[in-house]
Every structure is written in C-alpha cells, then in structure tokens.
Short mmCIF file of C-alpha atoms in Angstrom, two decimals:
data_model
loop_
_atom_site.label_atom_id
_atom_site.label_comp_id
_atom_site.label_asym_id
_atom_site.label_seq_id
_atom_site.Cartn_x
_atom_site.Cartn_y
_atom_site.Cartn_z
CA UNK A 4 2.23 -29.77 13.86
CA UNK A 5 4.44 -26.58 14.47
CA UNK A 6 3.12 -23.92 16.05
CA UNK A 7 2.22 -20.51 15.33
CA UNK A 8 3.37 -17.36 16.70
CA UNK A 9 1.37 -14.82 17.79
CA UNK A 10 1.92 -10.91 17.20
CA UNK A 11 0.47 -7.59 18.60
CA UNK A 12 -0.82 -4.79 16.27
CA UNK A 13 -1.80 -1.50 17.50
CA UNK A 14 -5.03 -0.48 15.10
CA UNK A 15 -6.17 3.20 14.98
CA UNK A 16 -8.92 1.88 12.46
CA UNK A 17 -10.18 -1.50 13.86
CA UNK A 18 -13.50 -1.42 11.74
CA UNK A 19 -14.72 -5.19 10.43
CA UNK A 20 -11.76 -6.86 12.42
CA UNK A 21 -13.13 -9.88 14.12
CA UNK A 22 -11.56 -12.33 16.21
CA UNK A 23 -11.45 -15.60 14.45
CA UNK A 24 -12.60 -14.09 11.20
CA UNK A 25 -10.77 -11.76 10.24
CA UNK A 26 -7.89 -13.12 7.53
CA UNK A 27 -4.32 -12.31 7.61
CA UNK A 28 -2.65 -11.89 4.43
CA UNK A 29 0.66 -12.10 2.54
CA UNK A 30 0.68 -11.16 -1.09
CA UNK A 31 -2.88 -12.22 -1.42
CA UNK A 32 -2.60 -15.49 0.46
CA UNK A 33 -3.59 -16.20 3.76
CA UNK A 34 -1.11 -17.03 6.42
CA UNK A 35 -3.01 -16.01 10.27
CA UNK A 36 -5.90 -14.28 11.13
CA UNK A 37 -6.94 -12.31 14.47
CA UNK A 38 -6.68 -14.39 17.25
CA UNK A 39 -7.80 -11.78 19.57
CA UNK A 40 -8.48 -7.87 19.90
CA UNK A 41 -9.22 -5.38 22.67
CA UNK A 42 -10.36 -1.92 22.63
CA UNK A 43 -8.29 0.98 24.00
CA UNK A 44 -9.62 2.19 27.35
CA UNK A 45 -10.44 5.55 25.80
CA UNK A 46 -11.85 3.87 22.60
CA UNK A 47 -9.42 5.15 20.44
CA UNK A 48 -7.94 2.07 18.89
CA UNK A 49 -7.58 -1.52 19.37
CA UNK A 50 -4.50 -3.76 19.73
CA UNK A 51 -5.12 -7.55 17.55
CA UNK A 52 -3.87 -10.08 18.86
CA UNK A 53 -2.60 -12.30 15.04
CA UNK A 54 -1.86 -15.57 15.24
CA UNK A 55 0.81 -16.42 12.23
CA UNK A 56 2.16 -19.58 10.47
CA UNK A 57 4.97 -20.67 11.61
CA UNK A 58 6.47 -20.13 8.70
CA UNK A 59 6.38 -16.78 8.71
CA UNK A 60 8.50 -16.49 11.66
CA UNK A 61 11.72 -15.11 10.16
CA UNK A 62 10.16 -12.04 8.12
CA UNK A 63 8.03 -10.88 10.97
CA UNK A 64 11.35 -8.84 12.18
CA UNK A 65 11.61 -5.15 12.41
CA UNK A 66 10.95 -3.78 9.47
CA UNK A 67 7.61 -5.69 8.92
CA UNK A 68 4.99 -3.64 7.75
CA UNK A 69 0.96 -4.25 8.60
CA UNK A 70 -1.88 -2.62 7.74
CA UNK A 71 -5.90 -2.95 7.32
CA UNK A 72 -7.55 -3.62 3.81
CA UNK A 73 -10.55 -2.44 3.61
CA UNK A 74 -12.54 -1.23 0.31
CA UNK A 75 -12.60 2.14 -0.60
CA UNK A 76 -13.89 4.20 -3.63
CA UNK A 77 -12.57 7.24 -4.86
CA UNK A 78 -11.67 9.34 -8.00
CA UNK A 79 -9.00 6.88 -9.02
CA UNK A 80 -10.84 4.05 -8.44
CA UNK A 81 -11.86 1.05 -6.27
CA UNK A 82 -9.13 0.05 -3.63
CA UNK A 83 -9.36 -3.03 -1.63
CA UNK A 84 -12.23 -4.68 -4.11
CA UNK A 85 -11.53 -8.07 -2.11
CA UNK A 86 -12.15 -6.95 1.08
CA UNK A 87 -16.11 -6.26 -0.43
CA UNK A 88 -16.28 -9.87 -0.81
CA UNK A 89 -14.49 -11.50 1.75
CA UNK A 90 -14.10 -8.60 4.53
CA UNK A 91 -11.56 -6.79 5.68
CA UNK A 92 -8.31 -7.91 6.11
CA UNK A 93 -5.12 -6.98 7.63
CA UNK A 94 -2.06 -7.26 5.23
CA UNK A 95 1.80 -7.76 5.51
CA UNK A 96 4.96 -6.61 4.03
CA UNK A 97 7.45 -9.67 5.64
CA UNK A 98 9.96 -7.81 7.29
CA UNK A 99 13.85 -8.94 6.00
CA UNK A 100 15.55 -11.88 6.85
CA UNK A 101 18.87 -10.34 8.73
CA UNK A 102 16.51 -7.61 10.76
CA UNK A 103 15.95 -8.42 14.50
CA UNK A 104 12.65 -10.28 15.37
CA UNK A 105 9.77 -8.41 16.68
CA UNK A 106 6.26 -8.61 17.69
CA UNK A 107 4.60 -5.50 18.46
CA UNK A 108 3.66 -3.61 15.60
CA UNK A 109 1.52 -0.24 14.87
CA UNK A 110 -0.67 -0.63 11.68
CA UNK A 111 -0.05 2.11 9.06
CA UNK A 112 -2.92 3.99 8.11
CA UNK A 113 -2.56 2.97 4.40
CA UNK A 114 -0.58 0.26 2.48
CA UNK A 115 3.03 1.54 2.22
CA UNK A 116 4.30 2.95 -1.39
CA UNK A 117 6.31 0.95 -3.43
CA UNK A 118 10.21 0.64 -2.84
CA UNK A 119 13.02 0.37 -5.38
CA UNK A 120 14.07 -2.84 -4.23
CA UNK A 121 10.94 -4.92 -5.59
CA UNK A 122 11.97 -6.54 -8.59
CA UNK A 123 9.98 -4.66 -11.65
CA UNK A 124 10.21 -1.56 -14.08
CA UNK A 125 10.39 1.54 -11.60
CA UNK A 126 9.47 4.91 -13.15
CA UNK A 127 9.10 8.48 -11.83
CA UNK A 128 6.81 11.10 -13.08
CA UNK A 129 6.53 14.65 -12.56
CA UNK A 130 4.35 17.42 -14.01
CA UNK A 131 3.93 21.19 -13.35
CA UNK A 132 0.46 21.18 -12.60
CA UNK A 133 -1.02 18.74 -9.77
CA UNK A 134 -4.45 18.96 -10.13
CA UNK A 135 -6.02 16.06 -8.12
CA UNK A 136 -3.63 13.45 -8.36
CA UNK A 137 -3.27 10.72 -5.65
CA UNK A 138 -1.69 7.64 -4.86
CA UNK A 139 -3.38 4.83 -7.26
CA UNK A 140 -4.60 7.13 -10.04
CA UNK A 141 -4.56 6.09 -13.15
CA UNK A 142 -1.74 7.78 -15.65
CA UNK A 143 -3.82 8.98 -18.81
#
C-alpha cells in the first residue's frame, strides 16, 4: 500500500478539529483527515498535522488552498449544512499540477471565491445600492 503524505496547516479557528476524526475533504469526498494538532503556546491557533492520500500528492503544491467547514447561519442562508451532520471538516482547493510542492499551509478564514478558470457560466453583477449583500446570498 502507498503511503500518505502528511501536511502542516496553521488554524486561527481550530474549533471541532479532532485528531483522528476530523475528515479531510476534496470536492465533497474524503481524501485525509487530522493526523495530529497542537495548540499555539499563547493559545491563539493550532497547527494540524493532515495526513493525505497519496494520490493527492501532486496538487498539494503552492497554490493549494485549505480551509475549515464548519456550519454557519446567516441572512443568506445555511453554509456548511454537512458539517451539522458529520462535523467539521477541513477542505481543499488541489493546488496546480506545474506549481512547486509544498507542505505548510495557513488555513483561510473562509472558503476562497470562485475563479474564472473553473469550467461553468461566470457572471458579474453590480447595483447602485448595497444594502446587505454578502458572499452566498441569494440573487432575487
């Protein structure tokens, strides 16, 4: 059997990450969870230890992308409705292919925003009065 490799990520927010429980995810499907996790000496974060599949080895390069899911509820709805089932998790966006390998990572503080490149119908909207929009609500 191959081997996995294992990755560090800096977490400001380390709340329901467990060692051996907590999943790892990649577009919904599991592919490590925390091996391991230690709490800053001043208690302000936590650096995970994730142990990966092997096969994940060429997209976890420098342009990777991790952060935690956890559920939240606001005005534009319910965000991370899996994690209230199966916990929280922490989720990737595989690096590319031709970027150099790395493994040490910070966690974002929030899944990043779409880019251009993902295959799909791309729009932009703007409007002269803001009101309270935010990332995820709904277009009425």
């Amino acid at each position: 059997a191959k081997v996995g490799i294992l990755v560090q990520l800096a977490l400001h927010d380390f709340s329901g990450v467990q060692p051996g429980v907590t999943a790892v995810r990649w577009r919904g499907q599991q592919i490590g969870v925390v091996k391991g996790a230690k709490v800053d000496n001043d208690l302000g974060g936590a650096v995970a230890v994730l142990s990966l599949d092997p096969r994940a080895v060429p997209y976890i390069t420098s342009d990777a992308q991790f952060w935690l899911v956890k559920p939240s509820i606001t005005l534009a709805g319910i965000k991370g409705l899996e994690a209230l089932t199966q916990g929280n998790f922490i989720e990737i966006k595989a690096g590319s292919k031709d970027a150099p390998a790395k493994r040490n990572f910070v966690a974002l503080a929030a899944a990043p925003a779409p880019d251009n490149k993902e295959p799909g119908l791309h729009l932009k909207f703007s409007t002269e009065q803001v009101g309270s929009i935010s990332v995820g609500a709904p277009l009425l």
